[in-house]
Coordinates of C-alpha atoms in Angstrom, one line a residue:
M1 CA 9.3 -37.5 -76.6
V2 CA 5.8 -37.9 -75.0
D3 CA 5.9 -40.1 -72.0
V4 CA 3.1 -41.7 -69.9
D5 CA 2.7 -38.7 -67.6
D6 CA 2.2 -36.4 -70.6
Y7 CA -0.6 -38.6 -72.0
H8 CA -2.1 -38.8 -68.5
R9 CA -2.0 -35.0 -68.1
Q10 CA -3.4 -34.4 -71.6
G11 CA -6.2 -36.8 -71.0
L12 CA -7.2 -35.0 -67.8
E13 CA -7.1 -31.6 -69.6
A14 CA -9.4 -33.0 -72.4
F15 CA -11.7 -34.4 -69.8
Q16 CA -11.9 -31.0 -68.0
A17 CA -12.8 -29.5 -71.3
D18 CA -15.7 -32.0 -71.8
N19 CA -13.8 -33.6 -74.7
F20 CA -14.5 -37.2 -73.6
T21 CA -13.4 -38.8 -76.9
G22 CA -10.0 -37.0 -76.8
A23 CA -9.6 -37.7 -73.1
I24 CA -10.3 -41.5 -73.6
A25 CA -7.8 -41.6 -76.4
K26 CA -5.0 -40.0 -74.4
M27 CA -5.7 -42.1 -71.3
E28 CA -5.6 -45.3 -73.4
Q29 CA -2.3 -44.2 -74.8
A30 CA -1.0 -43.8 -71.2
V31 CA -2.3 -47.2 -70.2
A32 CA -0.6 -48.7 -73.4
L33 CA 2.7 -47.3 -72.2
N34 CA 2.3 -48.3 -68.5
G35 CA -0.7 -50.6 -67.7
S36 CA 0.4 -51.0 -64.0
R37 CA -0.4 -47.4 -63.0
A38 CA -3.5 -47.8 -60.8
D39 CA -4.2 -44.0 -60.9
I40 CA -4.3 -43.8 -64.7
R41 CA -6.7 -46.8 -64.9
A42 CA -8.9 -45.3 -62.2
N43 CA -9.1 -41.9 -64.0
L44 CA -9.8 -43.6 -67.3
G45 CA -12.7 -45.4 -65.5
V46 CA -14.1 -42.0 -64.4
I47 CA -13.9 -40.6 -67.9
L48 CA -15.5 -43.8 -69.4
H49 CA -18.3 -43.5 -66.8
R50 CA -19.0 -39.9 -67.7
A51 CA -19.0 -40.9 -71.4
G52 CA -21.6 -43.5 -70.7
E53 CA -19.4 -46.5 -71.5
L54 CA -20.1 -48.3 -68.2
D55 CA -18.8 -51.8 -69.1
R56 CA -15.4 -50.4 -70.1
A57 CA -15.4 -48.2 -67.0
E58 CA -16.0 -51.2 -64.8
E59 CA -13.0 -53.0 -66.4
Q60 CA -10.7 -50.1 -65.6
F61 CA -11.9 -49.7 -62.0
R62 CA -11.4 -53.4 -61.4
A63 CA -8.0 -53.3 -62.9
S64 CA -7.0 -50.3 -60.8
L65 CA -8.1 -52.1 -57.6
V66 CA -6.1 -55.2 -58.5
I67 CA -3.0 -53.0 -58.7
N68 CA -3.9 -51.0 -55.6
P69 CA -6.7 -52.4 -53.4
D70 CA -6.3 -49.7 -50.7
D71 CA -7.5 -46.5 -52.6
P72 CA -10.8 -45.3 -51.1
T73 CA -11.4 -42.9 -54.0
V74 CA -11.4 -45.7 -56.6
Y75 CA -14.0 -47.6 -54.5
Y76 CA -16.0 -44.4 -54.3
N77 CA -16.0 -43.7 -58.0
F78 CA -16.7 -47.4 -58.8
G79 CA -19.7 -47.1 -56.5
L80 CA -20.9 -44.1 -58.4
M81 CA -20.7 -46.0 -61.7
L82 CA -22.5 -49.1 -60.4
G83 CA -25.2 -46.9 -58.9
D84 CA -25.8 -45.2 -62.3
S85 CA -26.0 -48.7 -63.9
G86 CA -28.7 -49.7 -61.5
R87 CA -26.6 -52.2 -59.6
L88 CA -27.5 -50.8 -56.2
G89 CA -26.4 -53.7 -54.0
E90 CA -23.0 -53.8 -55.7
A91 CA -22.6 -50.0 -55.5
L92 CA -23.4 -50.2 -51.7
S93 CA -20.6 -52.7 -51.3
Q94 CA -18.1 -50.4 -53.0
Y95 CA -19.1 -47.4 -50.8
D96 CA -18.7 -49.7 -47.7
K97 CA -15.1 -50.5 -48.8
S98 CA -14.4 -46.8 -49.4
I99 CA -15.7 -45.8 -46.0
S100 CA -13.7 -48.6 -44.3
L101 CA -10.6 -47.0 -45.7
D102 CA -11.7 -43.4 -45.2
A103 CA -14.5 -42.9 -42.7
G104 CA -14.2 -39.1 -43.0
N105 CA -15.5 -39.0 -46.6
A106 CA -18.9 -37.2 -46.2
A107 CA -19.7 -37.7 -49.8
A108 CA -19.3 -41.5 -49.5
H109 CA -21.7 -41.7 -46.5
N110 CA -24.1 -39.4 -48.4
N111 CA -24.1 -41.5 -51.5
R112 CA -24.5 -44.6 -49.5
G113 CA -27.6 -43.1 -47.9
N114 CA -29.0 -42.3 -51.4
L115 CA -28.6 -45.9 -52.4
L116 CA -30.3 -47.2 -49.2
K117 CA -33.2 -44.8 -49.9
K118 CA -33.6 -46.2 -53.4
L119 CA -33.6 -49.6 -51.9
K120 CA -36.5 -48.5 -49.6
R121 CA -34.2 -48.8 -46.5
V122 CA -35.0 -45.2 -45.5
E123 CA -34.3 -45.6 -41.8
E124 CA -30.8 -46.9 -42.6
A125 CA -30.3 -44.0 -45.1
I126 CA -31.0 -41.6 -42.3
V127 CA -28.1 -43.2 -40.3
A128 CA -25.8 -42.7 -43.3
Y129 CA -26.8 -39.0 -43.7
N130 CA -26.1 -38.5 -40.0
R131 CA -22.6 -40.0 -40.4
A132 CA -22.0 -37.8 -43.4
I133 CA -22.9 -34.7 -41.3
E134 CA -20.6 -36.0 -38.5
A135 CA -17.8 -36.2 -41.0
D136 CA -18.5 -32.7 -42.4
P137 CA -21.1 -30.5 -40.6
N138 CA -21.1 -28.1 -43.6
F139 CA -21.8 -30.8 -46.2
A140 CA -25.1 -29.4 -47.6
P141 CA -26.2 -32.3 -49.7
A142 CA -26.4 -34.5 -46.7
Y143 CA -28.9 -32.2 -45.0
R144 CA -30.9 -32.0 -48.2
N145 CA -31.0 -35.8 -48.6
F146 CA -31.7 -36.2 -44.8
A147 CA -34.7 -33.9 -45.3
D148 CA -35.9 -35.9 -48.3
A149 CA -35.7 -39.2 -46.2
E150 CA -37.5 -37.6 -43.3
E151 CA -40.2 -36.3 -45.7
A152 CA -40.6 -39.9 -47.1
L153 CA -41.2 -41.2 -43.6
G154 CA -43.7 -38.5 -42.8
D155 CA -41.5 -36.4 -40.4
V156 CA -42.4 -33.0 -41.9
Q157 CA -40.9 -31.1 -38.9
G158 CA -37.6 -32.8 -39.2
A159 CA -37.6 -32.4 -43.0
Q160 CA -38.4 -28.7 -42.6
K161 CA -35.5 -28.3 -40.2
N162 CA -33.0 -30.0 -42.5
Y163 CA -34.2 -28.3 -45.7
A164 CA -33.5 -25.0 -43.8
R165 CA -30.0 -26.1 -42.9
A166 CA -29.3 -27.1 -46.5
I167 CA -30.5 -23.8 -47.7
G168 CA -28.5 -21.9 -45.1
L169 CA -25.3 -23.7 -46.2
R170 CA -25.7 -23.5 -49.9
G171 CA -28.9 -21.7 -50.8
D172 CA -29.5 -23.9 -53.9
V173 CA -32.7 -23.6 -55.8
G174 CA -33.5 -27.3 -55.5
S175 CA -33.6 -27.3 -51.7
R176 CA -35.8 -24.2 -51.7
I177 CA -38.2 -25.9 -54.1
R178 CA -38.3 -29.1 -52.1
D179 CA -38.9 -27.1 -48.9
A180 CA -41.7 -25.2 -50.6
L181 CA -43.4 -28.4 -51.7
L182 CA -43.1 -30.1 -48.3
L183 CA -46.4 -31.8 -47.3
P184 CA -47.3 -34.3 -44.6
I185 CA -47.8 -37.8 -46.0
I186 CA -49.9 -38.9 -43.0
P187 CA -51.6 -35.6 -41.9
E188 CA -52.2 -35.1 -38.2
S189 CA -55.4 -33.1 -38.8
K190 CA -57.4 -31.1 -41.4
D191 CA -55.8 -28.0 -39.8
Q192 CA -52.3 -29.3 -40.6
I193 CA -53.4 -29.9 -44.2
L194 CA -54.5 -26.3 -44.5
E195 CA -51.4 -25.0 -42.7
Y196 CA -49.0 -26.8 -45.1
R197 CA -51.0 -25.8 -48.2
N198 CA -50.9 -22.2 -47.2
R199 CA -47.2 -22.6 -46.5
L200 CA -46.7 -24.1 -50.0
E201 CA -48.5 -21.2 -51.7
N202 CA -46.6 -18.6 -49.8
R203 CA -43.2 -20.1 -50.6
L204 CA -44.2 -20.5 -54.2
D205 CA -45.0 -16.8 -54.4
K206 CA -41.6 -16.0 -53.0
L207 CA -39.9 -18.4 -55.5
L208 CA -41.8 -16.7 -58.4
D209 CA -40.8 -13.2 -57.1
D210 CA -37.1 -14.1 -56.9
D211 CA -36.8 -14.7 -60.7
L212 CA -34.7 -17.9 -60.1
I213 CA -33.1 -19.8 -62.9
F214 CA -32.0 -23.5 -62.8
E215 CA -31.3 -26.1 -65.5
D216 CA -31.9 -29.7 -64.4
P217 CA -35.2 -30.3 -62.5
L218 CA -34.6 -34.1 -62.2
S219 CA -31.3 -33.8 -60.3
Q220 CA -32.0 -30.5 -58.6
V221 CA -35.6 -31.2 -57.5
G222 CA -36.3 -34.8 -58.3
A223 CA -39.8 -35.0 -56.8
T224 CA -43.5 -34.0 -57.4
N225 CA -46.2 -32.7 -55.1
F226 CA -47.7 -36.1 -54.9
A227 CA -49.4 -35.8 -51.5
L228 CA -51.4 -32.7 -52.5
A229 CA -54.1 -34.8 -54.3
Y230 CA -55.0 -36.6 -51.1
H231 CA -56.3 -33.5 -49.3
G232 CA -59.8 -33.5 -50.7
L233 CA -59.6 -29.9 -51.9
D234 CA -59.5 -28.2 -55.3
D235 CA -55.9 -28.3 -56.5
K236 CA -56.1 -26.5 -59.8
A237 CA -54.8 -23.1 -58.7
I238 CA -51.8 -24.6 -56.8
Q239 CA -51.0 -27.0 -59.6
E240 CA -51.0 -24.1 -62.1
K241 CA -48.9 -22.0 -59.9
I242 CA -46.3 -24.8 -59.5
A243 CA -46.2 -25.4 -63.3
R244 CA -45.9 -21.6 -63.9
F245 CA -42.9 -21.5 -61.6
Y246 CA -41.2 -24.3 -63.4
R247 CA -41.9 -22.9 -66.8
Q248 CA -40.4 -19.5 -65.6
A249 CA -37.4 -20.8 -63.6
C250 CA -36.4 -23.7 -65.8
P251 CA -36.2 -22.6 -69.5
S252 CA -34.7 -26.0 -70.4
L253 CA -38.1 -27.6 -69.8
T254 CA -39.6 -25.9 -72.8
Y255 CA -39.0 -28.0 -75.9
D256 CA -41.0 -28.3 -79.1
S257 CA -40.6 -31.2 -81.4
P258 CA -40.1 -29.9 -85.0
H259 CA -42.9 -32.1 -86.4
C260 CA -45.5 -30.3 -84.2
E261 CA -45.1 -27.2 -86.3
S262 CA -47.4 -28.6 -88.9
S263 CA -50.8 -30.2 -88.3
P264 CA -51.1 -34.0 -88.7
S265 CA -53.0 -35.2 -91.7
L266 CA -56.1 -37.3 -91.0
A267 CA -55.7 -38.7 -94.5
R268 CA -52.6 -40.6 -93.5
E269 CA -53.0 -44.3 -93.3
K270 CA -52.5 -44.7 -89.5
I271 CA -52.6 -42.4 -86.4
K272 CA -49.3 -42.6 -84.6
I273 CA -49.9 -42.8 -80.8
G274 CA -47.5 -43.3 -77.9
F275 CA -48.3 -44.3 -74.4
V276 CA -45.8 -43.1 -71.8
S277 CA -45.3 -44.0 -68.1
S278 CA -42.7 -45.1 -65.5
F279 CA -45.1 -47.8 -64.3
L280 CA -45.7 -50.1 -67.2
Y281 CA -45.2 -53.3 -65.3
E282 CA -47.1 -55.1 -62.5
H283 CA -48.4 -51.9 -61.1
T284 CA -51.9 -50.3 -61.2
I285 CA -50.9 -48.2 -64.1
G286 CA -49.8 -51.1 -66.2
K287 CA -53.0 -53.0 -65.4
L288 CA -55.2 -50.1 -66.3
M289 CA -53.4 -49.4 -69.6
H290 CA -52.8 -52.9 -71.0
Q291 CA -56.0 -53.7 -72.7
L292 CA -56.4 -50.2 -74.3
I293 CA -52.9 -50.5 -75.8
E294 CA -53.6 -54.0 -77.0
G295 CA -57.1 -53.2 -78.3
L296 CA -56.5 -50.3 -80.5
P297 CA -57.0 -51.6 -84.1
R298 CA -53.6 -51.8 -85.9
S299 CA -55.3 -51.1 -89.2
R300 CA -55.9 -47.5 -87.9
F301 CA -53.2 -47.0 -85.3
E302 CA -49.5 -47.3 -85.0
V303 CA -49.0 -47.9 -81.3
Q304 CA -45.7 -47.2 -79.4
V305 CA -45.2 -47.9 -75.7
L306 CA -42.6 -45.6 -74.1
S307 CA -41.4 -46.8 -70.7
F308 CA -39.1 -45.3 -68.1
S309 CA -39.0 -48.5 -66.1
N310 CA -36.3 -51.2 -66.2
I311 CA -38.5 -53.6 -64.4
H312 CA -39.2 -56.8 -66.3
D313 CA -42.1 -59.0 -65.1
Q314 CA -45.2 -60.7 -66.4
W315 CA -47.0 -57.5 -67.0
S316 CA -44.2 -55.7 -68.7
E317 CA -44.0 -58.7 -71.0
K318 CA -47.7 -58.4 -71.7
L319 CA -47.3 -54.7 -72.5
T320 CA -44.4 -55.4 -74.8
Q321 CA -46.4 -58.0 -76.7
A322 CA -49.4 -55.6 -76.9
A323 CA -47.4 -52.8 -78.4
G324 CA -46.3 -52.4 -82.0
S325 CA -43.1 -50.9 -80.6
F326 CA -41.8 -50.9 -77.0
I327 CA -39.2 -48.3 -76.2
C328 CA -37.2 -48.3 -73.0
L329 CA -36.5 -44.6 -72.4
P330 CA -33.3 -43.4 -70.6
N331 CA -33.5 -41.5 -67.3
S332 CA -32.4 -38.4 -69.1
L333 CA -35.0 -35.8 -69.8
S334 CA -33.2 -34.4 -72.9
V335 CA -32.5 -37.8 -74.4
A336 CA -36.0 -39.1 -73.7
R337 CA -37.7 -36.2 -75.3
E338 CA -35.4 -36.4 -78.4
T339 CA -36.3 -40.0 -78.6
I340 CA -40.0 -39.4 -78.5
A341 CA -39.7 -36.4 -80.8
A342 CA -38.0 -38.7 -83.4
A343 CA -41.1 -40.9 -83.4
E344 CA -43.1 -38.0 -84.8
L345 CA -46.3 -39.0 -82.9
D346 CA -49.7 -37.6 -83.6
I347 CA -50.8 -38.3 -80.0
L348 CA -48.9 -38.6 -76.8
Y349 CA -50.9 -40.3 -74.1
Y350 CA -49.7 -40.0 -70.5
A351 CA -51.0 -42.9 -68.4
D352 CA -50.2 -40.8 -65.3
I353 CA -48.6 -37.5 -64.3
G354 CA -47.6 -36.6 -60.8
I355 CA -46.6 -39.8 -59.1
E356 CA -42.9 -39.4 -60.0
P357 CA -40.9 -36.5 -61.5
M358 CA -39.8 -37.9 -64.9
T359 CA -43.1 -37.8 -66.7
Y360 CA -44.2 -34.7 -64.9
F361 CA -41.2 -32.7 -66.2
L362 CA -41.4 -34.4 -69.6
S363 CA -45.0 -33.1 -69.9
F364 CA -43.7 -29.5 -70.2
S365 CA -42.5 -30.4 -73.7
R366 CA -44.6 -30.3 -76.9
L367 CA -43.8 -33.8 -78.3
A368 CA -47.0 -34.4 -80.2
P369 CA -49.7 -32.2 -81.7
V370 CA -52.2 -33.8 -79.2
Q371 CA -51.1 -34.5 -75.7
C372 CA -53.4 -36.0 -73.1
V373 CA -53.4 -37.5 -69.7
T374 CA -55.7 -39.8 -67.9
W375 CA -56.6 -40.9 -64.4
G376 CA -53.4 -42.8 -63.3
H377 CA -52.9 -39.9 -60.9
P378 CA -56.4 -38.4 -60.8
V379 CA -55.7 -34.7 -60.5
T380 CA -55.1 -31.9 -63.0
T381 CA -51.5 -31.3 -63.9
G382 CA -51.6 -27.5 -64.2
V383 CA -49.2 -27.9 -67.1
D384 CA -50.0 -25.7 -70.2
T385 CA -48.7 -28.3 -72.8
L386 CA -51.3 -30.9 -71.7
D387 CA -54.3 -30.5 -73.9
Y388 CA -56.8 -33.0 -72.5
F389 CA -57.7 -34.9 -69.4
I390 CA -59.5 -38.1 -70.2
S391 CA -62.1 -39.0 -67.5
S392 CA -65.6 -40.3 -67.3
D393 CA -69.1 -38.9 -67.1
L394 CA -69.7 -41.6 -64.4
T395 CA -67.2 -40.2 -62.0
E396 CA -67.1 -36.4 -62.6
P397 CA -69.4 -34.1 -60.6
E398 CA -71.3 -31.2 -62.1
G399 CA -69.0 -28.4 -63.1
A400 CA -66.0 -30.6 -63.0
E401 CA -64.4 -28.8 -65.9
N402 CA -63.6 -26.0 -63.5
F403 CA -61.1 -28.3 -61.6
Y404 CA -58.9 -29.0 -64.6
S405 CA -56.3 -26.9 -66.5
E406 CA -56.7 -29.3 -69.4
K407 CA -59.9 -29.6 -71.4
L408 CA -61.9 -32.3 -69.7
I409 CA -63.1 -35.2 -71.8
K410 CA -65.9 -37.2 -70.1
L411 CA -66.2 -40.7 -71.7
E412 CA -69.5 -42.6 -71.2
S413 CA -67.7 -45.3 -69.2
I414 CA -64.6 -45.6 -67.0
P415 CA -61.7 -44.7 -69.3
S416 CA -59.7 -47.9 -68.6
L417 CA -60.5 -51.3 -70.1
V418 CA -59.7 -53.7 -67.2
A419 CA -59.6 -57.5 -67.2
P420 CA -61.0 -59.3 -64.1
P421 CA -58.2 -60.5 -61.9
D422 CA -57.5 -64.2 -61.9
F423 CA -58.7 -65.0 -58.4
N424 CA -58.9 -68.7 -57.5
G425 CA -61.8 -68.2 -55.2
E426 CA -59.8 -69.2 -52.1
T427 CA -60.5 -67.5 -48.8
S428 CA -58.1 -67.5 -45.9
P429 CA -59.5 -68.8 -42.6
D430 CA -56.4 -67.6 -40.7
M431 CA -57.3 -64.0 -41.6
R432 CA -60.6 -64.0 -39.8
G433 CA -62.5 -65.4 -36.8
N434 CA -66.3 -65.9 -36.5
S435 CA -67.1 -62.2 -36.6
P436 CA -67.7 -60.1 -39.8
L437 CA -64.4 -59.1 -41.3
V438 CA -64.2 -55.4 -42.3
V439 CA -61.1 -54.5 -44.3
C440 CA -59.8 -51.2 -45.6
P441 CA -56.9 -52.1 -47.9
Q442 CA -56.0 -48.7 -49.1
S443 CA -52.5 -47.1 -48.8
L444 CA -52.2 -45.2 -45.6
F445 CA -51.8 -41.8 -47.2
K446 CA -55.4 -42.1 -48.4
Y447 CA -56.7 -41.9 -44.8
H448 CA -57.9 -38.3 -44.6
P449 CA -58.3 -37.0 -41.1
E450 CA -62.0 -36.6 -41.7
F451 CA -62.3 -40.4 -42.1
D452 CA -61.3 -40.9 -38.4
A453 CA -64.7 -39.8 -37.1
I454 CA -66.5 -42.2 -39.5
L455 CA -64.2 -45.1 -38.4
R456 CA -64.8 -44.2 -34.7
L457 CA -68.6 -44.5 -35.1
I458 CA -68.3 -47.8 -37.1
L459 CA -66.0 -49.2 -34.4
R460 CA -68.4 -48.0 -31.6
D461 CA -71.5 -49.5 -33.3
N462 CA -70.1 -52.8 -34.5
K463 CA -68.5 -54.3 -31.4
N464 CA -68.4 -57.9 -32.8
A465 CA -66.8 -57.0 -36.1
E466 CA -63.1 -57.4 -36.8
F467 CA -61.3 -54.5 -38.5
R468 CA -58.1 -54.9 -40.5
L469 CA -56.0 -52.3 -42.3
I470 CA -52.8 -52.9 -44.2
A471 CA -49.6 -51.5 -42.7
G472 CA -47.8 -48.7 -44.5
N473 CA -44.8 -49.0 -46.9
F474 CA -42.7 -47.8 -43.9
D475 CA -43.3 -48.6 -40.2
A476 CA -43.2 -44.8 -39.6
W477 CA -46.4 -44.4 -41.6
T478 CA -48.2 -47.0 -39.6
N479 CA -46.9 -45.5 -36.4
L480 CA -48.1 -42.0 -37.4
L481 CA -51.6 -43.2 -38.3
Q482 CA -51.9 -45.3 -35.1
K483 CA -50.9 -42.2 -33.1
R484 CA -53.6 -40.1 -34.9
F485 CA -56.2 -42.8 -34.4
A486 CA -55.4 -43.0 -30.6
R487 CA -55.9 -39.3 -30.4
T488 CA -59.2 -39.2 -32.4
M489 CA -60.7 -42.5 -31.4
G490 CA -59.4 -43.2 -28.0
E491 CA -59.6 -46.9 -26.9
L492 CA -61.6 -47.8 -29.9
A493 CA -58.5 -47.6 -32.0
D494 CA -57.1 -50.6 -30.2
R495 CA -59.5 -52.8 -32.1
I496 CA -57.9 -52.0 -35.4
I497 CA -55.5 -54.7 -36.6
F498 CA -52.7 -53.5 -38.9
Q499 CA -52.1 -56.4 -41.2
P500 CA -48.5 -56.8 -42.2
R501 CA -47.7 -56.0 -45.9
L502 CA -49.0 -58.9 -48.1
D503 CA -47.8 -60.5 -51.3
R504 CA -50.1 -60.7 -54.3
E505 CA -51.5 -64.1 -53.3
Q506 CA -52.1 -63.1 -49.7
Y507 CA -53.7 -59.8 -50.7
A508 CA -56.1 -61.6 -53.1
K509 CA -57.1 -64.0 -50.3
L510 CA -57.8 -61.1 -47.9
I511 CA -60.0 -59.3 -50.5
Q512 CA -62.0 -62.6 -51.0
T513 CA -62.2 -63.3 -47.3
A514 CA -63.4 -59.9 -46.2
D515 CA -67.2 -59.4 -45.7
I516 CA -67.0 -55.7 -46.2
I517 CA -64.4 -53.4 -47.8
L518 CA -64.3 -49.8 -46.6
D519 CA -63.5 -47.2 -49.3
T520 CA -61.6 -44.1 -48.2
P521 CA -63.5 -40.8 -48.7
H522 CA -61.8 -37.9 -50.7
F523 CA -59.5 -40.3 -52.6
C524 CA -61.2 -43.7 -53.1
G525 CA -60.1 -47.0 -54.5
G526 CA -59.5 -47.5 -58.2
M527 CA -57.9 -50.9 -59.0
T528 CA -58.7 -51.9 -55.4
T529 CA -62.4 -51.5 -56.1
F530 CA -62.2 -53.4 -59.4
E531 CA -60.5 -56.3 -57.5
A532 CA -62.9 -56.3 -54.6
L533 CA -66.0 -56.3 -56.9
A534 CA -64.3 -59.1 -58.9
A535 CA -64.3 -61.1 -55.7
D536 CA -68.0 -60.2 -55.1
T537 CA -67.0 -58.3 -51.9
P538 CA -69.1 -55.2 -51.3
V539 CA -67.2 -51.9 -51.1
V540 CA -68.9 -49.2 -49.0
T541 CA -68.1 -45.8 -50.6
L542 CA -68.7 -42.1 -49.8
P543 CA -68.3 -40.1 -53.0
G544 CA -66.2 -37.0 -52.7
D545 CA -66.3 -33.6 -54.4
F546 CA -63.7 -34.6 -57.1
M547 CA -63.2 -37.5 -59.5
R548 CA -60.5 -39.0 -57.3
G549 CA -63.1 -39.7 -54.7
R550 CA -65.8 -40.9 -57.1
V551 CA -64.3 -43.9 -59.0
S552 CA -66.1 -46.5 -56.9
L553 CA -69.3 -44.6 -57.5
G554 CA -68.6 -44.7 -61.2
L555 CA -68.1 -48.5 -61.2
Y556 CA -71.3 -49.0 -59.2
K557 CA -73.2 -46.8 -61.6
Q558 CA -71.9 -48.8 -64.5
M559 CA -73.2 -52.0 -62.7
N560 CA -76.4 -50.2 -61.7
V561 CA -75.8 -51.3 -58.1
L562 CA -76.0 -48.4 -55.6
D563 CA -76.7 -50.2 -52.3
C564 CA -73.2 -49.4 -50.9
V565 CA -73.1 -45.7 -52.1
A566 CA -73.5 -43.5 -49.1
A567 CA -75.1 -40.1 -49.2
D568 CA -73.1 -38.7 -46.3
A569 CA -71.0 -39.8 -43.4
E570 CA -74.0 -40.9 -41.3
D571 CA -75.3 -43.0 -44.2
Y572 CA -71.8 -44.6 -44.6
V573 CA -71.8 -45.6 -41.0
G574 CA -75.4 -47.0 -41.3
I575 CA -74.6 -49.1 -44.4
V576 CA -71.6 -50.7 -42.7
G577 CA -73.7 -51.4 -39.6
E578 CA -76.4 -53.0 -41.6
L579 CA -74.0 -55.3 -43.4
C580 CA -72.1 -56.2 -40.2
S581 CA -75.3 -57.2 -38.4
N582 CA -77.2 -58.9 -41.3
E583 CA -75.5 -61.9 -42.9
V584 CA -78.5 -62.5 -45.2
N585 CA -78.1 -58.9 -46.6
R586 CA -74.4 -59.5 -47.1
I587 CA -75.1 -62.7 -49.1
D588 CA -77.8 -61.0 -51.2
L589 CA -75.5 -58.1 -52.0
R590 CA -72.7 -60.5 -53.0
E591 CA -75.1 -62.2 -55.4
K592 CA -76.1 -58.9 -56.8
I593 CA -72.5 -57.9 -57.4
H594 CA -71.7 -61.3 -58.9
G595 CA -74.5 -60.9 -61.4
T596 CA -73.6 -57.5 -62.6
K597 CA -69.8 -57.2 -62.3
N598 CA -69.3 -58.2 -65.9
K599 CA -70.4 -54.7 -66.9
I600 CA -67.2 -53.2 -65.5
F601 CA -64.7 -55.7 -66.9
N602 CA -63.5 -56.1 -70.5
D603 CA -65.8 -53.2 -71.6
Q604 CA -64.9 -53.0 -75.3
G605 CA -66.9 -49.7 -75.6
V606 CA -63.9 -48.0 -73.9
I607 CA -61.8 -48.6 -77.0
G608 CA -64.5 -47.1 -79.3
S609 CA -64.9 -44.0 -77.0
Q610 CA -61.2 -43.4 -77.0
I611 CA -60.8 -43.8 -80.7
K612 CA -63.7 -41.3 -81.2
F613 CA -61.9 -38.8 -78.9
F614 CA -58.5 -39.3 -80.7
E615 CA -59.9 -38.7 -84.1
Q616 CA -61.9 -35.6 -82.9
A617 CA -58.8 -34.1 -81.1
L618 CA -56.7 -34.4 -84.3
A619 CA -59.5 -32.9 -86.4
D620 CA -59.7 -29.9 -83.9
I621 CA -56.1 -28.9 -84.4

C-alpha cells in the first residue's frame, strides 16, 4: 500500500525529472493523506513556484509556516517566490525571517541584496553581499552581485576586483562578460574613458577566441553596455563586436519566426506593426512614442504595443488606449519572442535598444520581415537582425551612415511626435535669488570630462550667476562628479549647487524658473530640450559629432532659431556669458522661442514620413 512518504518521494523524483505536472499530482496526494506535514507542503510550494503557479505556491508556503514557523528554508523559498512575482517588499521580509533563524545562509543574504538592488537601495545591497561573503567566503554569486552593485554606484575599481574574485571562484561566462563590459558611469577623465574602452575590446577579443557557449543571457549577463554611448566616440565597431560575440557564444539568441520565411503582401488590407519597449509608461520613451502609436491610421495599420513593463500609470493608460492591442510580455526571452512571433507582424519597431537587456537580447531574433529601431537610446545596436535605424536629417552629420550597422533612415523632421508638456506657467521663487539662474538638468552620466573646462570658464566669467545641477540617482554619483569638478575647476566648483532630486512638479518649476539651460556636449538633451523650449527657456547647445549630441540642434533647426547653437567651446562660453549679463537679450530670446516652438510640437508630418518609410521598407523586401 502506498503511504504518504511514498507519494512524497515520488513527487520529488518527478520534480527532479522536470515533470512538474506529475510532481504536483503526487505531492497533492501526499497532502491529502497528511495535511499536517510542513515539509510536504513546503516542497509542494517549491514545485508550484517552478511550474509558474504562484498563487497556489503561496498557499502552500503559508500553510507550511503555520505548522512550523521556525524553518528558515521555507522562508527562503517563500522569498524566492514573492520576488519572482514582483512583491519585493514582502520577499525582503521573508529573507529577513530566514536570516534571523539561520544567519549563516549565504544565499539568503545574497538574494536579500538582489532585492535591495532592485529597490534602488544599492548601498544596503552591498552590506547584504558583504554578509553573504562573511557567511561563505567561497560563495561566488555574492562577489558577482557585489561587483554589479559597485558598478551601478560608479566604483569601477571595486567592481573590477570583485568580478575577478567571482571568476576565480567559479569562472562562469556571465561574470567574464560583465567584467569585459565594465565602464565608469562617471568617468574621471578622457584618459579613463579610453583606458576602459581599450580594456573592453581586449577582453572581447579574448572571449571571442575562447569559443565560449552559454544559454541564458538574461540571467547569466543581465546588462547592456549602456555607458558606452556617453563617451562621445564612434561606437559602431565595438557594438558590432559585442553583438558578434553574443551571436557566436549564445546560439539560443538566434530565432526566426516562421512567418518571416515569406514576404509580406502589400496588397493585404492592413500593415501589422508592433512597438516594443520596457519603458512604455511615464518615461521619456513612453512620451516620445505615444502620439506616433496613436496617430497611425487604423484604416491602414493594425497596431500592437508590446510592453515588458508592469508599471501602471497615466502614461501607460494613454498608450493602452492608443494601441489597437496592448500586450504585457513576460520577463522570459523565449516566451516573449514566441508571443511576438504568434502576432505575425510585418514590422517590429523598437522604441529603444541598449538601455536594458531584455529588448537588446530580443533584437537578435527575426520576429518580423522588417525590424527597425529609433532614437530612444541614440546609438547603433551592432545587431545584424536590425534592418533600419530611424533618425532625422536635422540631427545627423554628413557621413552619418558610417556610424550605423543598420541602414540609416533620415526623416525630414525629428522622428518623434511630441505633445507640449502641460506646464502651468508657475515659477519657483525659492529656487533662485536675484541673479541669473543657470541650470543643467541632465543626468550626471551625461557630463563628459571635456565639459568641465567649459563649465570652469562659465563659472569664472559669470560671477553673479547662480548654477544648479540635479543630484544623481545615487549619492555616489554626485560625490564622484563633485570630486572630479574639484580637481578640474578648483574653488570655482564650490559655486555649483546640486539640487536634490525633484518630483515632476518641482522639475517643471525649475525648468520654467531657469534663465538659461546648459546642454551637455557629446550626449545632449532630448525630452529635456523639448520641455525647456516649451517653457520658453533658452537651451545653449554645442552640437557633437554624432546624432546623440545633435538633437537640440535639430529642434532649433526645425524652429529656425539658432541663437543658442554654439560653433565651438569658446562660442558656447560666450553665448552663456551674453545671456547672463544681458536681461534684455534673454527676454527677446524667450519671445523668439515662444513664437516658434509650435513647429516642434504635434508635428503631424512625422506620421506621414514614418508611413512612407514603412511602406517602402516592406516594398524593398
